[in-house]
Amino acid sequence: MKRISGFLIGLLALGFMHAAAVKAEGSAPQPPRQSNGLALTPPMGWNTWNKFGCTINETVIRQAADTMVSSGMKDAGYEYIVIDDCWQSGRDAKGQIVADPERFPAGMKALGDYIHSRGLKFGIYSDAGKLTCGKRPGSLGHEYQDARTYASWGVDYLKYDWCSTYSQDAKSTYETMSDALRASGRPIVFSICEWGLSKPWLWGNTIGNLWRTTDDIYDHWQGRHSYEHSVMDILDLQVGLESYAGPGHWNDPDMLEVGNGKMTIEEYKSHFSLWAVLAAPLMAGNDLATMTPDIKTILTNKDVIAIDQDPLGVQASRVAKHGDYEVWARPLKGGGRAVVLLNRSKASHPVTITWDDLHLPSSLSLKVRDLWTHKDLPGAKGSFSAEVPSHGVVMVRLD
Ligand code: GAL
């Protein structure tokens, strides 16, 4: 009896020690999540959605990859070819995601190989819920399986949407896919497309590399149309988010509409200049194969792209606003500054930046370079003014 109770006491003690050890293990502080080391400058590329929506197929993608190279866009820094929603048709008996066999007969691995053979990188889209916004299968419950599949196809970039997620918690949902991508063993840029609903700038910086700050953009200068935002509307929504952006983690004011036909050339120049000064991802969203020379000139402006890609990675702030006339500015590596003078009004008007707006002494003389005419302008002391066309910008670099 004595022996038995001693044995029982021993067992109980062991059980207690085991439970205590498990508890200690479970509650041990986790090391802070590290970023994946990718996207040290804002990602640049092309995405199917803004122009093609669901009418995509492998010919459209191959053509975009070809034109990215032949148009000089690759040389200008564009890298990712991203297939947005509607490439999926279902899951097979093992739960593996299947690409639409009619639209993508050669399969995703072959398409990825083609994109890579052009010296470009391959991006794909999925959704954190059961269904994507286009009602295709999402990744919920298949995160690790899908990440492994993407890795086996050679995927380099995943845009992860937020449709049909109901009561899911955004942070932990995106953490799951972030972990799954890392576990796949392939470096994959992770684009959080949660539309800014739960302020992803507060939690996204070590989970993903970029996060959408708003609902969708549409090809319009001003106003809002149900859940869609115009360029000026999105611009206003970036105020206050500056401090959250930096190398490896960017605010994403959505993809470019440059060249989609509903805005003027002047407005597209403004859209592009503003996205660059905001250190936004530059994802072209037009039909590259049919773009006009004007549009190509905008998308391949290397002086403007250099501002977007500045290694310091500081997003511009609105440093002055006088009614329709605004100034956006950001510091650059090496001590220079990029400045966008914006005129939202219906008539041409002068816009001025003062050194005071930049917290610089007014006695300072600075060199001025116009990033659209690619010419050095006369130096300026204390302020710089320029006549800015209606809905237009003047974009300069001050050194
Ligand atoms: C939206 C997303 C768009 C596009 C679309 C596809 O939620 O914001 O950029 O991906 O879904 O259905």
XYZ file of C-alpha atoms and ligand atoms in Angstrom:
411
model
C 0.000 0.000 0.000
C 2.804 2.290 1.065
C 4.736 1.430 -2.038
C 1.670 1.981 -4.148
C 0.960 5.389 -2.683
C 4.661 6.302 -3.064
C 4.410 5.242 -6.698
C 1.208 7.253 -7.118
C 2.748 10.313 -5.506
C 5.724 9.918 -7.836
C 3.412 9.709 -10.852
C 1.441 12.734 -9.721
C 4.661 14.688 -9.186
C 5.896 13.722 -12.637
C 2.562 14.716 -14.159
C 2.700 18.042 -12.386
C 6.265 18.679 -13.525
C 5.319 17.783 -17.094
C 2.274 20.082 -17.033
C 4.412 22.885 -15.602
C 7.034 22.338 -18.312
C 4.389 22.369 -21.064
C 2.867 25.540 -19.652
C 6.296 27.198 -19.418
C 7.001 26.186 -23.023
C 3.601 27.449 -24.211
C 3.972 30.788 -22.534
C 7.670 31.299 -23.327
C 8.052 34.670 -25.015
C 8.329 34.224 -28.768
C 11.267 35.962 -30.454
C 10.014 39.038 -32.295
C 9.049 38.300 -35.898
C 11.774 39.373 -38.319
C 10.979 40.840 -41.714
C 11.766 38.594 -44.689
C 14.486 40.920 -45.998
C 12.717 41.493 -49.349
C 11.497 44.658 -51.131
C 14.098 47.016 -49.705
C 12.829 49.534 -52.257
C 9.154 49.675 -53.322
C 8.296 46.760 -55.652
C 7.876 47.675 -59.325
C 6.027 45.651 -61.914
C 2.785 45.126 -63.775
C -0.512 43.606 -62.637
C -3.424 42.317 -64.730
C -6.314 43.681 -62.669
C -6.782 47.374 -63.533
C -6.953 46.767 -67.274
C -7.974 43.149 -67.774
C -9.979 42.210 -64.661
C -10.996 38.555 -65.018
C -10.386 38.375 -68.796
C -6.874 37.007 -68.468
C -5.059 34.115 -70.094
C -1.491 33.014 -70.661
C -1.209 34.955 -73.941
C -1.987 38.225 -72.141
C 0.651 37.430 -69.533
C 3.339 36.374 -71.994
C 2.674 39.458 -74.091
C 2.992 41.683 -71.022
C 6.314 40.022 -70.148
C 7.568 40.523 -73.714
C 6.498 44.167 -73.815
C 7.934 44.842 -70.374
C 11.304 44.006 -71.909
C 10.889 45.510 -75.416
C 9.349 48.793 -74.173
C 12.309 49.555 -71.910
C 10.198 49.138 -68.765
C 12.405 46.340 -67.485
C 15.456 48.570 -67.977
C 13.638 51.330 -66.096
C 13.272 48.989 -63.083
C 9.958 47.125 -63.498
C 10.386 43.554 -62.376
C 7.236 41.655 -61.344
C 4.534 40.335 -63.677
C 1.608 39.750 -61.330
C -1.429 37.649 -62.274
C -4.331 38.984 -60.224
C -7.690 37.293 -59.531
C -9.454 34.728 -61.755
C -6.556 32.462 -62.776
C -7.860 29.639 -60.527
C -10.551 27.150 -61.508
C -10.805 24.891 -58.435
C -8.978 22.378 -56.254
C -8.144 18.769 -57.124
C -8.888 15.696 -54.973
C -5.822 16.431 -52.829
C -6.891 20.019 -52.289
C -4.212 21.373 -54.610
C -5.122 24.654 -56.302
C -5.652 24.270 -60.061
C -5.181 26.974 -62.705
C -8.006 27.380 -65.254
C -6.995 24.803 -67.914
C -8.710 26.695 -70.725
C -7.048 30.016 -70.047
C -3.723 28.632 -68.841
C -3.300 25.369 -70.799
C 0.475 25.235 -70.340
C 0.089 25.595 -66.577
C 1.552 27.996 -64.061
C 4.992 26.418 -63.813
C 5.512 26.893 -67.550
C 4.218 30.465 -67.362
C 6.548 31.219 -64.451
C 9.451 29.745 -66.407
C 8.574 31.980 -69.354
C 8.456 35.092 -67.159
C 11.795 34.150 -65.600
C 13.309 33.511 -69.043
C 12.596 37.176 -69.851
C 14.630 38.192 -66.787
C 11.477 39.094 -64.834
C 9.801 37.828 -61.678
C 6.499 36.015 -61.260
C 3.655 37.240 -59.051
C 0.324 35.630 -58.265
C -2.859 36.413 -56.309
C -4.891 34.648 -53.680
C -7.304 35.527 -50.922
C -7.345 35.013 -47.163
C -10.954 33.771 -47.152
C -12.735 30.776 -48.644
C -13.375 32.616 -51.913
C -11.527 35.349 -53.768
C -13.359 38.528 -54.759
C -13.892 36.910 -58.191
C -15.441 33.859 -56.430
C -12.537 31.506 -57.108
C -11.107 29.315 -54.323
C -9.258 31.316 -51.667
C -6.478 29.958 -49.459
C -8.328 29.619 -46.132
C -7.325 26.265 -44.633
C -4.859 25.652 -47.491
C -2.233 28.274 -46.649
C 0.792 25.954 -46.316
C -0.288 23.790 -49.232
C -0.773 26.833 -51.479
C 2.528 28.407 -50.422
C 4.315 25.163 -51.312
C 2.501 25.030 -54.662
C 3.426 28.632 -55.491
C 7.052 27.943 -54.558
C 7.071 24.896 -56.850
C 5.792 27.112 -59.695
C 8.578 29.639 -59.083
C 6.350 32.372 -57.641
C 8.269 35.420 -56.338
C 5.383 37.653 -55.158
C 1.980 36.988 -53.600
C -0.848 39.518 -53.421
C -3.253 38.299 -50.712
C -6.760 39.732 -50.771
C -9.448 40.057 -48.095
C -12.792 38.974 -49.632
C -15.102 36.527 -47.802
C -13.106 36.691 -44.575
C -16.135 37.550 -42.347
C -14.981 37.569 -38.701
C -11.379 36.504 -39.356
C -8.755 38.500 -37.476
C -6.629 40.312 -40.038
C -3.276 40.262 -38.271
C -3.278 36.547 -37.405
C -4.703 35.639 -40.816
C -1.875 37.449 -42.615
C 0.625 35.990 -40.120
C -0.443 32.478 -41.121
C 0.241 33.085 -44.802
C 3.456 34.965 -43.995
C 4.678 31.915 -42.046
C 3.531 29.576 -44.808
C 5.467 31.532 -47.425
C 8.596 31.450 -45.286
C 8.163 27.710 -44.671
C 8.030 27.193 -48.459
C 11.738 27.987 -48.568
C 11.392 30.435 -51.491
C 11.810 34.194 -51.049
C 8.329 35.547 -51.854
C 7.359 39.216 -51.497
C 4.121 39.368 -49.511
C 1.559 42.005 -50.501
C -1.187 42.518 -47.908
C -4.378 43.572 -49.694
C -6.721 44.195 -46.785
C -7.821 47.642 -48.031
C -6.599 49.419 -44.880
C -9.608 48.204 -42.879
C -7.767 47.253 -39.691
C -4.892 49.729 -40.142
C -2.339 47.211 -41.442
C 0.378 49.887 -41.185
C 0.201 49.294 -37.398
C 0.891 45.552 -37.585
C 2.089 44.678 -41.100
C 5.741 45.655 -41.146
C 7.270 42.304 -40.243
C 4.399 40.228 -41.667
C 4.352 41.565 -45.211
C 6.315 43.874 -47.483
C 3.484 46.204 -48.496
C -0.082 46.790 -47.449
C -2.944 48.481 -49.222
C -4.003 51.618 -47.377
C -7.408 52.043 -49.077
C -10.093 50.387 -51.104
C -9.567 50.097 -54.870
C -8.325 52.855 -57.137
C -10.271 53.726 -60.291
C -9.157 55.644 -63.359
C -10.392 59.031 -62.209
C -8.812 62.280 -61.019
C -11.221 63.296 -58.288
C -14.140 61.894 -56.262
C -15.294 58.526 -55.045
C -17.501 55.946 -56.687
C -18.997 53.393 -54.252
C -15.910 51.563 -52.899
C -13.569 53.025 -55.530
C -11.264 55.974 -54.935
C -9.861 58.495 -57.393
C -6.217 59.543 -57.435
C -6.821 62.731 -55.397
C -9.003 60.859 -52.929
C -6.312 58.215 -52.333
C -3.666 60.934 -52.036
C -5.584 62.591 -49.192
C -5.857 59.248 -47.406
C -2.058 58.888 -47.254
C -1.617 61.880 -44.934
C -0.448 60.632 -41.537
C 0.840 57.259 -42.774
C 4.346 58.508 -43.703
C 6.154 57.175 -40.654
C 5.015 53.578 -41.234
C 6.812 53.165 -44.582
C 10.437 52.169 -44.956
C 12.766 49.660 -46.607
C 11.010 46.272 -46.700
C 7.566 47.574 -45.641
C 5.602 50.050 -47.730
C 2.246 51.768 -47.696
C 0.470 50.744 -50.908
C -1.960 53.356 -52.283
C -2.942 50.788 -54.965
C -1.764 50.124 -58.482
C -1.263 52.646 -61.250
C -4.033 53.645 -63.639
C -1.558 55.446 -65.946
C -2.567 54.722 -69.543
C -6.039 53.280 -68.922
C -7.727 56.092 -70.816
C -10.001 58.001 -68.444
C -7.534 60.699 -67.338
C -5.489 63.241 -69.276
C -1.753 62.927 -69.866
C -1.226 65.770 -67.382
C -3.242 63.862 -64.753
C -1.333 60.635 -65.400
C 1.966 62.528 -64.964
C 0.667 63.809 -61.627
C -0.515 60.338 -60.556
C 2.913 58.874 -61.364
C 4.893 61.707 -59.722
C 2.797 61.554 -56.556
C 3.076 57.764 -56.248
C 6.861 58.103 -56.683
C 7.234 60.789 -54.043
C 5.074 58.638 -51.720
C 7.546 55.738 -52.126
C 4.589 53.703 -53.368
C 4.930 50.353 -55.118
C 4.854 51.137 -58.858
C 2.604 48.476 -60.392
C 1.629 49.482 -63.910
C -1.976 48.506 -64.648
C -2.388 49.344 -68.334
C -2.165 47.304 -71.540
C 1.574 47.473 -72.176
C 1.255 46.103 -75.718
C -0.874 49.029 -76.923
C 0.451 51.926 -74.832
C 1.129 55.205 -76.623
C 4.578 56.855 -76.589
C 3.249 59.484 -74.130
C 2.268 56.805 -71.640
C 5.548 54.960 -72.085
C 7.430 58.200 -71.432
C 5.576 58.619 -68.148
C 6.036 55.042 -66.960
C 9.735 54.967 -67.846
C 10.788 58.372 -66.499
C 14.003 57.297 -64.814
C 14.450 60.550 -62.858
C 11.031 60.110 -61.259
C 11.548 56.372 -60.713
C 14.858 57.145 -58.948
C 12.888 59.171 -56.402
C 10.473 56.283 -55.810
C 13.405 53.892 -55.434
C 15.564 56.144 -53.261
C 17.299 53.790 -50.791
C 16.475 55.951 -47.770
C 12.857 54.886 -48.315
C 11.206 57.897 -46.666
C 7.623 58.540 -47.800
C 6.757 62.158 -48.660
C 4.633 64.342 -46.401
C 2.338 67.142 -47.469
C 4.482 70.062 -46.286
C 2.204 72.868 -47.497
C -1.437 73.231 -48.537
C -3.078 76.465 -49.639
C -6.488 75.503 -50.992
C -5.954 73.685 -54.281
C -2.181 74.217 -54.239
C -0.036 71.727 -52.376
C 3.573 70.742 -51.859
C 4.700 67.192 -51.141
C 8.344 66.581 -50.188
C 10.668 63.848 -48.996
C 14.315 63.654 -47.981
C 16.642 61.589 -50.174
C 19.801 59.644 -49.512
C 22.766 61.999 -49.653
C 20.856 65.015 -48.319
C 18.765 66.075 -51.335
C 14.998 66.508 -51.388
C 12.308 65.509 -53.860
C 9.486 68.036 -54.189
C 6.148 67.820 -56.005
C 4.223 71.070 -56.539
C 0.588 70.085 -57.182
C -2.219 72.171 -58.632
C -5.659 70.591 -58.111
C -7.523 73.584 -59.570
C -9.080 74.007 -63.020
C -6.567 76.682 -64.147
C -2.808 76.959 -64.337
C -1.356 78.665 -61.253
C 2.027 79.297 -59.592
C 2.889 77.059 -56.618
C 5.728 77.807 -54.186
C 7.767 75.832 -51.725
C 9.672 77.780 -49.099
C 12.720 76.437 -47.335
C 10.726 77.056 -44.182
C 8.315 74.319 -45.333
C 11.363 72.035 -45.395
C 12.741 73.275 -42.065
C 15.806 74.630 -43.854
C 17.425 78.068 -43.335
C 16.136 80.564 -45.880
C 19.700 81.744 -46.598
C 20.534 78.372 -48.155
C 21.144 78.186 -51.934
C 20.048 74.930 -53.544
C 20.455 73.400 -56.981
C 17.160 72.639 -58.745
C 16.598 69.889 -61.321
C 13.284 69.459 -63.136
C 12.509 65.723 -63.189
C 10.112 65.940 -66.149
C 12.140 68.175 -68.509
C 15.355 66.565 -67.198
C 16.985 69.999 -67.092
C 18.870 71.840 -64.366
C 17.035 75.073 -63.500
C 18.643 78.196 -61.999
C 19.575 77.672 -58.335
C 17.123 78.893 -55.691
C 17.528 80.616 -52.335
C 14.789 80.576 -49.663
C 12.038 79.323 -51.959
C 11.240 77.866 -55.351
C 8.145 78.683 -57.425
C 6.837 77.345 -60.695
C 3.746 77.751 -62.845
C 1.865 74.458 -62.524
C -0.752 73.409 -65.083
C -4.304 72.536 -64.035
C -4.394 69.033 -62.461
C -0.643 68.983 -63.019
C 2.610 68.871 -61.107
C 6.088 70.279 -61.293
C 8.497 67.775 -59.804
C 11.996 68.815 -58.860
C 14.985 67.605 -56.952
C 16.680 70.078 -54.615
C 20.331 69.518 -53.635
C -9.931 43.565 -54.828
C -8.523 44.143 -54.834
C -8.178 44.471 -56.262
C -8.249 43.201 -57.089
C -9.614 42.559 -56.955
C -9.674 41.199 -57.624
O -10.284 43.235 -53.524
O -8.479 45.282 -54.027
O -6.899 45.059 -56.342
O -7.238 42.332 -56.661
O -9.966 42.385 -55.602
O -10.902 40.568 -57.463
